[in-house]
Amino acid sequence: MQLTLKAALSVLLSLLMPLVAHAGEDALYAAEAPDGASFIRVVNADVSGTIPEAEVGGKAIKDIAPMDASPYIYLPEGSYTLSVEGQEISLNMEKNRFYTAVVLASGELEILTDKTFKNPRKALISFYNLTDDAGVSLKTADGKVAVVDALQPLSVGNREINAVKVSLGAFTDAGAMAQTPPVNLQRGKVFSFFVIDAGGSPRLLVAENRVDTSV
């Protein structure tokens, strides 16, 4: 009887241990954003230095490097003021919508509305023209296949595509401006491509969109 009880206890412990371990793993991850939240991130299009902090709705996005995009943070829907290094801009954030705040080289702020994406079978490309040039399009690096049609300055275009590994380039009628190394575009994910005028030398940057729920 004692052996039977010990065996039963051993089996019970072996069943419980994975659950305890799983609970410990869950504690390592931040909670998901609540339903109906709004999302915002900051892109530093100023090549001169890091943005120490951007503040909105009592939350802070810190240490945004030049030519880089922060993760999104979430807030309840509503009206807010975004403050970055002495500059402020008002915005109305709707539920389940995503916004990109661009910090220009002048220090001015520009808000762009992003596409909400929920297609697990495709990847989404979002292309941002953050230069003063009109008619900037996104194509394959060889210029043969158009991906996002020509955009005006400070605007964004989107396209859903199949998963693929590809190099892309920003083009005007005058030719190529800049291109990326090969990027592995995965299904169900959003990839942002930013063309930025880095002191007269355009660059095309790419970032996989993600949400930081720890802020």
PDB file of C-alpha atoms in Angstrom:
ATOM      1  CA  MET A   1       0.000   0.000   0.000  1.00  0.00           C
ATOM      2  CA  GLN A   2       2.852   2.398   0.861  1.00  0.00           C
ATOM      3  CA  LEU A   3       4.499   1.729  -2.471  1.00  0.00           C
ATOM      4  CA  THR A   4       1.210   2.389  -4.232  1.00  0.00           C
ATOM      5  CA  LEU A   5       0.778   5.723  -2.457  1.00  0.00           C
ATOM      6  CA  LYS A   6       4.358   6.742  -3.266  1.00  0.00           C
ATOM      7  CA  ALA A   7       3.877   5.810  -6.888  1.00  0.00           C
ATOM      8  CA  ALA A   8       0.646   7.808  -7.069  1.00  0.00           C
ATOM      9  CA  LEU A   9       2.321  10.818  -5.445  1.00  0.00           C
ATOM     10  CA  SER A  10       5.213  10.585  -7.889  1.00  0.00           C
ATOM     11  CA  VAL A  11       2.826  10.550 -10.847  1.00  0.00           C
ATOM     12  CA  LEU A  12       0.899  13.540  -9.435  1.00  0.00           C
ATOM     13  CA  LEU A  13       4.087  15.558  -8.966  1.00  0.00           C
ATOM     14  CA  SER A  14       5.250  14.720 -12.475  1.00  0.00           C
ATOM     15  CA  LEU A  15       1.956  16.084 -13.816  1.00  0.00           C
ATOM     16  CA  LEU A  16       2.109  19.258 -11.743  1.00  0.00           C
ATOM     17  CA  MET A  17       5.734  20.165 -12.516  1.00  0.00           C
ATOM     18  CA  PRO A  18       5.122  21.164 -16.148  1.00  0.00           C
ATOM     19  CA  LEU A  19       2.241  23.393 -15.011  1.00  0.00           C
ATOM     20  CA  VAL A  20       4.449  25.127 -12.452  1.00  0.00           C
ATOM     21  CA  ALA A  21       7.208  25.595 -15.009  1.00  0.00           C
ATOM     22  CA  HIS A  22       4.706  26.951 -17.532  1.00  0.00           C
ATOM     23  CA  ALA A  23       3.410  29.447 -14.968  1.00  0.00           C
ATOM     24  CA  GLY A  24       6.966  30.575 -14.365  1.00  0.00           C
ATOM     25  CA  GLU A  25       7.510  31.074 -18.069  1.00  0.00           C
ATOM     26  CA  ASP A  26       4.300  33.103 -18.349  1.00  0.00           C
ATOM     27  CA  ALA A  27       5.576  35.441 -15.634  1.00  0.00           C
ATOM     28  CA  LEU A  28       8.502  36.355 -17.875  1.00  0.00           C
ATOM     29  CA  TYR A  29       6.208  37.878 -20.486  1.00  0.00           C
ATOM     30  CA  ALA A  30       4.235  41.119 -20.225  1.00  0.00           C
ATOM     31  CA  ALA A  31       0.474  40.973 -20.345  1.00  0.00           C
ATOM     32  CA  GLU A  32      -1.207  41.507 -23.688  1.00  0.00           C
ATOM     33  CA  ALA A  33      -2.675  44.895 -24.529  1.00  0.00           C
ATOM     34  CA  PRO A  34      -6.371  45.133 -23.531  1.00  0.00           C
ATOM     35  CA  ASP A  35      -9.125  44.933 -26.110  1.00  0.00           C
ATOM     36  CA  GLY A  36      -9.964  48.267 -27.697  1.00  0.00           C
ATOM     37  CA  ALA A  37      -6.564  49.858 -26.991  1.00  0.00           C
ATOM     38  CA  SER A  38      -4.834  52.371 -29.257  1.00  0.00           C
ATOM     39  CA  PHE A  39      -1.174  52.111 -30.261  1.00  0.00           C
ATOM     40  CA  ILE A  40       1.561  54.641 -30.979  1.00  0.00           C
ATOM     41  CA  ARG A  41       5.290  54.551 -31.735  1.00  0.00           C
ATOM     42  CA  VAL A  42       7.969  57.137 -32.489  1.00  0.00           C
ATOM     43  CA  VAL A  43      10.357  57.239 -35.448  1.00  0.00           C
ATOM     44  CA  ASN A  44      13.513  59.325 -35.104  1.00  0.00           C
ATOM     45  CA  ALA A  45      14.127  60.737 -38.590  1.00  0.00           C
ATOM     46  CA  ASP A  46      16.747  63.144 -37.228  1.00  0.00           C
ATOM     47  CA  VAL A  47      20.257  61.782 -37.789  1.00  0.00           C
ATOM     48  CA  SER A  48      21.855  64.193 -35.324  1.00  0.00           C
ATOM     49  CA  GLY A  49      21.184  62.315 -32.101  1.00  0.00           C
ATOM     50  CA  THR A  50      19.158  60.012 -29.859  1.00  0.00           C
ATOM     51  CA  ILE A  51      15.781  61.125 -28.534  1.00  0.00           C
ATOM     52  CA  PRO A  52      16.058  60.589 -24.771  1.00  0.00           C
ATOM     53  CA  GLU A  53      12.311  60.429 -24.179  1.00  0.00           C
ATOM     54  CA  ALA A  54       8.916  60.914 -25.804  1.00  0.00           C
ATOM     55  CA  GLU A  55       5.949  61.248 -23.426  1.00  0.00           C
ATOM     56  CA  VAL A  56       2.273  60.599 -24.135  1.00  0.00           C
ATOM     57  CA  GLY A  57      -0.591  59.769 -21.802  1.00  0.00           C
ATOM     58  CA  GLY A  58       1.701  59.461 -18.806  1.00  0.00           C
ATOM     59  CA  LYS A  59       3.866  56.865 -20.558  1.00  0.00           C
ATOM     60  CA  ALA A  60       7.435  57.355 -21.780  1.00  0.00           C
ATOM     61  CA  ILE A  61       9.170  55.921 -24.842  1.00  0.00           C
ATOM     62  CA  LYS A  62      12.894  56.199 -24.156  1.00  0.00           C
ATOM     63  CA  ASP A  63      16.215  56.226 -26.006  1.00  0.00           C
ATOM     64  CA  ILE A  64      15.081  56.287 -29.642  1.00  0.00           C
ATOM     65  CA  ALA A  65      18.246  56.098 -31.715  1.00  0.00           C
ATOM     66  CA  PRO A  66      18.724  58.137 -34.902  1.00  0.00           C
ATOM     67  CA  MET A  67      17.191  56.454 -37.951  1.00  0.00           C
ATOM     68  CA  ASP A  68      15.233  54.054 -35.776  1.00  0.00           C
ATOM     69  CA  ALA A  69      11.638  53.245 -34.803  1.00  0.00           C
ATOM     70  CA  SER A  70      10.481  52.455 -31.291  1.00  0.00           C
ATOM     71  CA  PRO A  71       8.049  49.624 -30.548  1.00  0.00           C
ATOM     72  CA  TYR A  72       4.402  50.613 -30.220  1.00  0.00           C
ATOM     73  CA  ILE A  73       3.004  51.272 -26.776  1.00  0.00           C
ATOM     74  CA  TYR A  74      -0.693  51.106 -25.977  1.00  0.00           C
ATOM     75  CA  LEU A  75      -3.137  53.584 -24.437  1.00  0.00           C
ATOM     76  CA  PRO A  76      -6.910  53.763 -24.029  1.00  0.00           C
ATOM     77  CA  GLU A  77      -8.637  55.501 -26.910  1.00  0.00           C
ATOM     78  CA  GLY A  78      -8.912  59.265 -26.452  1.00  0.00           C
ATOM     79  CA  SER A  79      -7.244  62.627 -26.996  1.00  0.00           C
ATOM     80  CA  TYR A  80      -3.583  63.045 -26.041  1.00  0.00           C
ATOM     81  CA  THR A  81      -0.603  65.358 -26.311  1.00  0.00           C
ATOM     82  CA  LEU A  82       2.694  63.881 -27.475  1.00  0.00           C
ATOM     83  CA  SER A  83       5.748  65.722 -26.126  1.00  0.00           C
ATOM     84  CA  VAL A  84       9.242  65.276 -27.576  1.00  0.00           C
ATOM     85  CA  GLU A  85      12.183  67.515 -26.640  1.00  0.00           C
ATOM     86  CA  GLY A  86      10.094  70.652 -26.147  1.00  0.00           C
ATOM     87  CA  GLN A  87       7.789  70.029 -29.125  1.00  0.00           C
ATOM     88  CA  GLU A  88       4.149  69.024 -28.656  1.00  0.00           C
ATOM     89  CA  ILE A  89       1.400  67.767 -30.919  1.00  0.00           C
ATOM     90  CA  SER A  90      -2.218  66.867 -30.144  1.00  0.00           C
ATOM     91  CA  LEU A  91      -3.758  63.694 -31.478  1.00  0.00           C
ATOM     92  CA  ASN A  92      -6.971  61.751 -31.176  1.00  0.00           C
ATOM     93  CA  MET A  93      -6.297  58.027 -30.899  1.00  0.00           C
ATOM     94  CA  GLU A  94      -9.103  55.661 -31.875  1.00  0.00           C
ATOM     95  CA  LYS A  95      -9.458  52.140 -30.503  1.00  0.00           C
ATOM     96  CA  ASN A  96      -7.705  49.343 -32.377  1.00  0.00           C
ATOM     97  CA  ARG A  97      -5.768  51.866 -34.471  1.00  0.00           C
ATOM     98  CA  PHE A  98      -1.997  52.281 -34.857  1.00  0.00           C
ATOM     99  CA  TYR A  99      -0.132  55.586 -35.188  1.00  0.00           C
ATOM    100  CA  THR A 100       3.450  56.536 -36.070  1.00  0.00           C
ATOM    101  CA  ALA A 101       4.822  59.817 -34.731  1.00  0.00           C
ATOM    102  CA  VAL A 102       7.738  61.033 -36.842  1.00  0.00           C
ATOM    103  CA  VAL A 103      10.339  63.375 -35.343  1.00  0.00           C
ATOM    104  CA  LEU A 104      11.788  65.333 -38.265  1.00  0.00           C
ATOM    105  CA  ALA A 105      15.274  66.841 -38.473  1.00  0.00           C
ATOM    106  CA  SER A 106      13.664  70.234 -37.790  1.00  0.00           C
ATOM    107  CA  GLY A 107      12.329  68.891 -34.495  1.00  0.00           C
ATOM    108  CA  GLU A 108       8.758  69.107 -35.763  1.00  0.00           C
ATOM    109  CA  LEU A 109       6.360  66.227 -35.159  1.00  0.00           C
ATOM    110  CA  GLU A 110       4.185  64.542 -37.765  1.00  0.00           C
ATOM    111  CA  ILE A 111       1.518  61.909 -37.041  1.00  0.00           C
ATOM    112  CA  LEU A 112       0.805  59.187 -39.614  1.00  0.00           C
ATOM    113  CA  THR A 113      -2.021  56.661 -39.318  1.00  0.00           C
ATOM    114  CA  ASP A 114      -0.937  53.067 -39.879  1.00  0.00           C
ATOM    115  CA  LYS A 115      -2.853  50.184 -41.377  1.00  0.00           C
ATOM    116  CA  THR A 116      -4.372  47.702 -38.945  1.00  0.00           C
ATOM    117  CA  PHE A 117      -3.432  44.209 -40.114  1.00  0.00           C
ATOM    118  CA  LYS A 118      -4.910  40.827 -39.187  1.00  0.00           C
ATOM    119  CA  ASN A 119      -4.161  38.461 -42.050  1.00  0.00           C
ATOM    120  CA  PRO A 120      -2.226  35.363 -40.915  1.00  0.00           C
ATOM    121  CA  ARG A 121      -1.715  34.218 -44.514  1.00  0.00           C
ATOM    122  CA  LYS A 122       0.123  37.320 -45.748  1.00  0.00           C
ATOM    123  CA  ALA A 123       2.861  39.746 -44.714  1.00  0.00           C
ATOM    124  CA  LEU A 124       2.151  43.477 -44.716  1.00  0.00           C
ATOM    125  CA  ILE A 125       4.630  46.018 -46.071  1.00  0.00           C
ATOM    126  CA  SER A 126       4.186  49.610 -44.877  1.00  0.00           C
ATOM    127  CA  PHE A 127       6.293  52.135 -46.783  1.00  0.00           C
ATOM    128  CA  TYR A 128       6.941  55.615 -45.354  1.00  0.00           C
ATOM    129  CA  ASN A 129       8.285  58.483 -47.439  1.00  0.00           C
ATOM    130  CA  LEU A 130       9.964  60.649 -44.804  1.00  0.00           C
ATOM    131  CA  THR A 131      11.841  62.778 -47.329  1.00  0.00           C
ATOM    132  CA  ASP A 132      10.928  66.045 -49.071  1.00  0.00           C
ATOM    133  CA  ASP A 133      10.842  64.243 -52.418  1.00  0.00           C
ATOM    134  CA  ALA A 134       7.545  63.608 -54.196  1.00  0.00           C
ATOM    135  CA  GLY A 135       6.882  60.484 -56.186  1.00  0.00           C
ATOM    136  CA  VAL A 136       8.932  58.022 -54.136  1.00  0.00           C
ATOM    137  CA  SER A 137       7.947  54.396 -54.685  1.00  0.00           C
ATOM    138  CA  LEU A 138       9.014  51.043 -53.239  1.00  0.00           C
ATOM    139  CA  LYS A 139      10.164  48.365 -55.666  1.00  0.00           C
ATOM    140  CA  THR A 140      12.271  45.258 -55.724  1.00  0.00           C
ATOM    141  CA  ALA A 141      15.932  46.268 -55.539  1.00  0.00           C
ATOM    142  CA  ASP A 142      16.407  45.727 -59.278  1.00  0.00           C
ATOM    143  CA  GLY A 143      13.573  48.192 -59.951  1.00  0.00           C
ATOM    144  CA  LYS A 144      11.570  45.699 -62.006  1.00  0.00           C
ATOM    145  CA  VAL A 145       8.589  45.028 -59.723  1.00  0.00           C
ATOM    146  CA  ALA A 146       6.533  47.789 -58.072  1.00  0.00           C
ATOM    147  CA  VAL A 147       5.545  47.045 -54.475  1.00  0.00           C
ATOM    148  CA  VAL A 148       4.053  50.356 -53.219  1.00  0.00           C
ATOM    149  CA  ASP A 149       3.117  53.100 -55.660  1.00  0.00           C
ATOM    150  CA  ALA A 150       4.697  56.551 -55.571  1.00  0.00           C
ATOM    151  CA  LEU A 151       4.079  58.553 -52.400  1.00  0.00           C
ATOM    152  CA  GLN A 152       4.085  62.226 -51.559  1.00  0.00           C
ATOM    153  CA  PRO A 153       6.338  63.512 -48.748  1.00  0.00           C
ATOM    154  CA  LEU A 154       5.373  62.440 -45.220  1.00  0.00           C
ATOM    155  CA  SER A 155       2.902  59.806 -46.329  1.00  0.00           C
ATOM    156  CA  VAL A 156       2.544  56.044 -46.047  1.00  0.00           C
ATOM    157  CA  GLY A 157       1.379  53.275 -48.381  1.00  0.00           C
ATOM    158  CA  ASN A 158       0.736  49.595 -47.737  1.00  0.00           C
ATOM    159  CA  ARG A 159       0.645  46.274 -49.529  1.00  0.00           C
ATOM    160  CA  GLU A 160      -0.069  42.720 -48.434  1.00  0.00           C
ATOM    161  CA  ILE A 161       2.218  40.128 -50.037  1.00  0.00           C
ATOM    162  CA  ASN A 162       3.079  36.454 -49.739  1.00  0.00           C
ATOM    163  CA  ALA A 163       5.918  35.468 -47.449  1.00  0.00           C
ATOM    164  CA  VAL A 164       9.219  35.930 -49.273  1.00  0.00           C
ATOM    165  CA  LYS A 165      12.858  36.872 -48.764  1.00  0.00           C
ATOM    166  CA  VAL A 166      13.626  39.922 -50.891  1.00  0.00           C
ATOM    167  CA  SER A 167      15.675  43.106 -51.170  1.00  0.00           C
ATOM    168  CA  LEU A 168      13.653  46.267 -51.725  1.00  0.00           C
ATOM    169  CA  GLY A 169      14.570  49.757 -52.877  1.00  0.00           C
ATOM    170  CA  ALA A 170      13.173  53.287 -52.836  1.00  0.00           C
ATOM    171  CA  PHE A 171      12.947  54.898 -56.271  1.00  0.00           C
ATOM    172  CA  THR A 172      12.044  58.179 -57.921  1.00  0.00           C
ATOM    173  CA  ASP A 173      11.744  58.887 -61.639  1.00  0.00           C
ATOM    174  CA  ALA A 174      15.446  59.777 -61.517  1.00  0.00           C
ATOM    175  CA  GLY A 175      16.386  56.294 -60.351  1.00  0.00           C
ATOM    176  CA  ALA A 176      17.257  54.401 -57.166  1.00  0.00           C
ATOM    177  CA  MET A 177      17.603  56.288 -53.887  1.00  0.00           C
ATOM    178  CA  ALA A 178      18.516  53.472 -51.475  1.00  0.00           C
ATOM    179  CA  GLN A 179      17.907  49.780 -50.895  1.00  0.00           C
ATOM    180  CA  THR A 180      17.824  47.169 -48.141  1.00  0.00           C
ATOM    181  CA  PRO A 181      19.699  43.906 -47.734  1.00  0.00           C
ATOM    182  CA  PRO A 182      17.504  40.792 -48.142  1.00  0.00           C
ATOM    183  CA  VAL A 183      14.564  40.864 -45.705  1.00  0.00           C
ATOM    184  CA  ASN A 184      12.659  37.751 -44.643  1.00  0.00           C
ATOM    185  CA  LEU A 185       9.013  38.862 -44.839  1.00  0.00           C
ATOM    186  CA  GLN A 186       6.970  36.449 -42.719  1.00  0.00           C
ATOM    187  CA  ARG A 187       3.261  35.689 -42.751  1.00  0.00           C
ATOM    188  CA  GLY A 188       1.111  37.447 -40.175  1.00  0.00           C
ATOM    189  CA  LYS A 189       3.707  40.165 -39.520  1.00  0.00           C
ATOM    190  CA  VAL A 190       4.090  43.820 -40.494  1.00  0.00           C
ATOM    191  CA  PHE A 191       7.354  45.251 -41.800  1.00  0.00           C
ATOM    192  CA  SER A 192       7.891  49.008 -42.018  1.00  0.00           C
ATOM    193  CA  PHE A 193      10.230  50.506 -44.606  1.00  0.00           C
ATOM    194  CA  PHE A 194      11.283  54.129 -43.981  1.00  0.00           C
ATOM    195  CA  VAL A 195      13.117  56.192 -46.577  1.00  0.00           C
ATOM    196  CA  ILE A 196      14.892  59.022 -44.763  1.00  0.00           C
ATOM    197  CA  ASP A 197      17.129  61.808 -46.025  1.00  0.00           C
ATOM    198  CA  ALA A 198      20.231  61.368 -43.884  1.00  0.00           C
ATOM    199  CA  GLY A 199      22.042  64.632 -44.501  1.00  0.00           C
ATOM    200  CA  GLY A 200      21.575  64.507 -48.263  1.00  0.00           C
ATOM    201  CA  SER A 201      22.178  60.748 -48.505  1.00  0.00           C
ATOM    202  CA  PRO A 202      18.866  58.830 -48.545  1.00  0.00           C
ATOM    203  CA  ARG A 203      18.652  55.608 -46.573  1.00  0.00           C
ATOM    204  CA  LEU A 204      16.009  52.893 -46.572  1.00  0.00           C
ATOM    205  CA  LEU A 205      15.484  51.338 -43.169  1.00  0.00           C
ATOM    206  CA  VAL A 206      13.340  48.357 -42.247  1.00  0.00           C
ATOM    207  CA  ALA A 207      11.785  47.401 -38.907  1.00  0.00           C
ATOM    208  CA  GLU A 208       9.454  44.592 -37.887  1.00  0.00           C
ATOM    209  CA  ASN A 209       6.476  46.094 -36.070  1.00  0.00           C
ATOM    210  CA  ARG A 210       6.035  45.016 -32.457  1.00  0.00           C
ATOM    211  CA  VAL A 211       4.214  46.152 -29.331  1.00  0.00           C
ATOM    212  CA  ASP A 212       5.949  46.709 -25.977  1.00  0.00           C
ATOM    213  CA  THR A 213       3.334  45.997 -23.313  1.00  0.00           C
ATOM    214  CA  SER A 214       5.781  46.579 -20.460  1.00  0.00           C
ATOM    215  CA  VAL A 215       5.481  50.388 -20.757  1.00  0.00           C
TER     216      VAL A 215
END
